[in-house]
Amino acid sequence: MAAKEKLTLEVSERVLRKKKVGKLRREGIIPGIVHGKDFEPIHVQVDERTFELLYRKAHGTSLVNLNIGGKDTQVLIHSVFRDKLKGTPVHIEFLKVDPKRQVTVDVPLVFVGVSPGEKEGKGQVTHEETSIHVKCSPADIPSAIEVDVSAIYDKHDVIHASDLKLPEGVHLAHGVSEKKVIASLATARMAEAAPEAEEEAAAAAAAAEEAPAAEG
């Protein structure tokens, strides 16, 4: 696996002024906050274009060296809040990390390989999950985890969380069941059964609404 690119983002500390936030955004500046365990939160601001260019590379799984007024702080991009109409970022939440402490992150799953069952027309591989929560040290955070579907031949072949090949030092996060289904083969019969079940449920609900209420 290739070494991760070192990412650096320059931000400046921001003085809290409610009336000024709207003006900042109009000028292409995004407000944000840096917080973490045993760390005094710092309100910051960053150039929108600069942030978007970095976010395309970083997302939520890459360590970012945040330069706050000349002082470096290692962070993860925890949350990016966006305008519902424009899609532009309106606020960023950075999480300060301690290199010596493990963190829990949501890592994307990348599906690779070809299912022989799907190739033979037995059904279609369904991706039940697109990401997985893992726990590891900040330096060991993987950018993605591969899921090989080449072992899926029929409906009995299911890939569970326990089947994932996690990098050394990376483990399933607390609360993630090893039996969680990651991928499986949906046959034509299973695909047909789903809408039929929905129709039956809808019919039952309609009948219940039409039935007279029981008296007490």
GROMACS .gro file of C-alpha atoms in nm, residues 45-203:
model
  159
   45GLN     CA    1  -1.193   3.004   0.963
   46VAL     CA    2  -1.057   2.875   0.633
   47ASP     CA    3  -1.067   2.964   0.264
   48GLU     CA    4  -1.350   2.767   0.099
   49ARG     CA    5  -1.166   2.678  -0.222
   50THR     CA    6  -0.853   2.569  -0.035
   51PHE     CA    7  -1.059   2.348   0.194
   52GLU     CA    8  -1.258   2.186  -0.089
   53LEU     CA    9  -0.939   2.097  -0.276
   54LEU     CA   10  -0.799   1.928   0.034
   55TYR     CA   11  -1.128   1.757   0.124
   56ARG     CA   12  -1.131   1.573  -0.209
   57LYS     CA   13  -0.816   1.398  -0.091
   58ALA     CA   14  -0.882   1.374   0.282
   59HIS     CA   15  -1.251   1.309   0.352
   60GLY     CA   16  -1.285   1.176   0.707
   61THR     CA   17  -1.014   0.911   0.714
   62SER     CA   18  -0.694   1.107   0.652
   63LEU     CA   19  -0.491   1.288   0.912
   64VAL     CA   20  -0.462   1.657   0.839
   65ASN     CA   21  -0.191   1.881   0.973
   66LEU     CA   22  -0.389   2.190   1.071
   67ASN     CA   23  -0.177   2.503   1.088
   68ILE     CA   24  -0.347   2.747   1.325
   69GLY     CA   25  -0.160   3.073   1.323
   70GLY     CA   26   0.176   2.900   1.284
   71LYS     CA   27   0.105   2.619   1.531
   72ASP     CA   28   0.052   2.265   1.396
   73THR     CA   29  -0.227   2.040   1.524
   74GLN     CA   30  -0.315   1.694   1.394
   75VAL     CA   31  -0.685   1.657   1.319
   76LEU     CA   32  -0.947   1.455   1.136
   77ILE     CA   33  -1.223   1.626   0.941
   78HIS     CA   34  -1.510   1.511   1.159
   79SER     CA   35  -1.809   1.682   0.994
   80VAL     CA   36  -1.878   1.918   0.705
   81PHE     CA   37  -2.214   2.093   0.713
   82ARG     CA   38  -2.337   2.213   0.374
   83ASP     CA   39  -2.603   2.446   0.238
   84LYS     CA   40  -2.899   2.226   0.139
   85LEU     CA   41  -2.957   2.411  -0.187
   86LYS     CA   42  -2.611   2.518  -0.301
   87GLY     CA   43  -2.413   2.229  -0.153
   88THR     CA   44  -2.142   2.468  -0.038
   89PRO     CA   45  -1.981   2.414   0.304
   90VAL     CA   46  -2.115   2.640   0.579
   91HIS     CA   47  -1.934   2.498   0.883
   92ILE     CA   48  -1.653   2.250   0.947
   93GLU     CA   49  -1.586   2.042   1.256
   94PHE     CA   50  -1.227   1.927   1.309
   95LEU     CA   51  -1.140   1.659   1.565
   96LYS     CA   52  -0.800   1.691   1.731
   97VAL     CA   53  -0.634   1.353   1.772
   98ASP     CA   54  -0.368   1.223   2.007
   99PRO     CA   55  -0.116   1.002   1.822
  100LYS     CA   56  -0.102   0.778   2.130
  101ARG     CA   57  -0.479   0.725   2.155
  102GLN     CA   58  -0.696   0.511   1.933
  103VAL     CA   59  -0.982   0.670   1.742
  104THR     CA   60  -1.303   0.535   1.592
  105VAL     CA   61  -1.360   0.627   1.228
  106ASP     CA   62  -1.599   0.532   0.949
  107VAL     CA   63  -1.395   0.385   0.664
  108PRO     CA   64  -1.532   0.338   0.308
  109LEU     CA   65  -1.565  -0.015   0.168
  110VAL     CA   66  -1.440  -0.076  -0.185
  111PHE     CA   67  -1.585  -0.383  -0.357
  112VAL     CA   68  -1.346  -0.570  -0.586
  113GLY     CA   69  -1.351  -0.893  -0.784
  114VAL     CA   70  -1.627  -1.062  -0.981
  115SER     CA   71  -1.888  -1.289  -0.826
  116PRO     CA   72  -1.906  -1.617  -1.025
  117GLY     CA   73  -2.270  -1.648  -0.920
  118GLU     CA   74  -2.354  -1.309  -1.065
  119LYS     CA   75  -2.151  -1.389  -1.378
  120GLU     CA   76  -2.356  -1.706  -1.433
  121GLY     CA   77  -2.682  -1.519  -1.387
  122LYS     CA   78  -2.773  -1.670  -1.049
  123GLY     CA   79  -2.845  -1.326  -0.906
  124GLN     CA   80  -2.692  -0.989  -0.831
  125VAL     CA   81  -2.440  -0.903  -0.561
  126THR     CA   82  -2.587  -0.655  -0.316
  127HIS     CA   83  -2.370  -0.422  -0.108
  128GLU     CA   84  -2.542  -0.413   0.231
  129GLU     CA   85  -2.288  -0.166   0.373
  130THR     CA   86  -2.079   0.102   0.206
  131SER     CA   87  -1.858   0.177   0.508
  132ILE     CA   88  -1.756   0.023   0.839
  133HIS     CA   89  -1.665   0.166   1.180
  134VAL     CA   90  -1.315   0.065   1.291
  135LYS     CA   91  -1.084   0.152   1.577
  136CYS     CA   92  -0.711   0.212   1.545
  137SER     CA   93  -0.434   0.460   1.610
  138PRO     CA   94  -0.449   0.779   1.398
  139ALA     CA   95  -0.143   0.673   1.199
  140ASP     CA   96  -0.305   0.341   1.103
  141ILE     CA   97  -0.634   0.477   0.967
  142PRO     CA   98  -0.692   0.311   0.627
  143SER     CA   99  -0.824   0.522   0.341
  144ALA     CA  100  -1.050   0.232   0.242
  145ILE     CA  101  -1.105  -0.140   0.304
  146GLU     CA  102  -1.138  -0.381   0.013
  147VAL     CA  103  -1.416  -0.640  -0.001
  148ASP     CA  104  -1.350  -0.926  -0.244
  149VAL     CA  105  -1.680  -1.062  -0.379
  150SER     CA  106  -1.518  -1.334  -0.593
  151ALA     CA  107  -1.612  -1.595  -0.330
  152ILE     CA  108  -1.987  -1.530  -0.367
  153TYR     CA  109  -2.138  -1.809  -0.580
  154ASP     CA  110  -2.494  -1.851  -0.454
  155LYS     CA  111  -2.739  -1.713  -0.197
  156HIS     CA  112  -2.568  -1.909   0.082
  157ASP     CA  113  -2.240  -1.724   0.033
  158VAL     CA  114  -2.245  -1.416   0.254
  159ILE     CA  115  -1.960  -1.182   0.347
  160HIS     CA  116  -1.979  -1.073   0.711
  161ALA     CA  117  -1.782  -0.807   0.896
  162SER     CA  118  -1.568  -1.085   1.044
  163ASP     CA  119  -1.458  -1.177   0.691
  164LEU     CA  120  -1.306  -0.836   0.619
  165LYS     CA  121  -0.929  -0.833   0.584
  166LEU     CA  122  -0.842  -0.543   0.812
  167PRO     CA  123  -0.491  -0.395   0.804
  168GLU     CA  124  -0.259  -0.465   1.095
  169GLY     CA  125  -0.355  -0.259   1.400
  170VAL     CA  126  -0.710  -0.200   1.274
  171HIS     CA  127  -1.008  -0.363   1.447
  172LEU     CA  128  -1.386  -0.349   1.426
  173ALA     CA  129  -1.515  -0.070   1.649
  174HIS     CA  130  -1.707  -0.144   1.966
  175GLY     CA  131  -2.070  -0.218   1.884
  176VAL     CA  132  -2.004  -0.348   1.532
  177SER     CA  133  -2.124  -0.709   1.515
  178GLU     CA  134  -1.894  -0.959   1.346
  179LYS     CA  135  -2.212  -1.106   1.194
  180LYS     CA  136  -2.301  -0.778   1.020
  181VAL     CA  137  -2.373  -0.860   0.655
  182ILE     CA  138  -2.149  -0.672   0.413
  183ALA     CA  139  -2.239  -0.834   0.081
  184SER     CA  140  -2.457  -1.118  -0.046
  185LEU     CA  141  -2.619  -1.254  -0.362
  186ALA     CA  142  -2.979  -1.155  -0.423
  187THR     CA  143  -3.150  -1.406  -0.651
  188ALA     CA  144  -3.430  -1.316  -0.893
  189ARG     CA  145  -3.681  -1.489  -0.665
  190MET     CA  146  -3.565  -1.284  -0.366
  191ALA     CA  147  -3.590  -0.962  -0.570
  192GLU     CA  148  -3.947  -1.049  -0.674
  193ALA     CA  149  -4.048  -1.139  -0.318
  194ALA     CA  150  -3.957  -0.796  -0.179
  195PRO     CA  151  -4.219  -0.589  -0.368
  196GLU     CA  152  -4.481  -0.862  -0.311
  197ALA     CA  153  -4.422  -0.843   0.063
  198GLU     CA  154  -4.454  -0.465   0.051
  199GLU     CA  155  -4.784  -0.492  -0.139
  200GLU     CA  156  -4.921  -0.742   0.114
  201ALA     CA  157  -4.822  -0.513   0.402
  202ALA     CA  158  -4.988  -0.214   0.233
  203ALA     CA  159  -5.307  -0.414   0.173
   0.00000   0.00000   0.00000
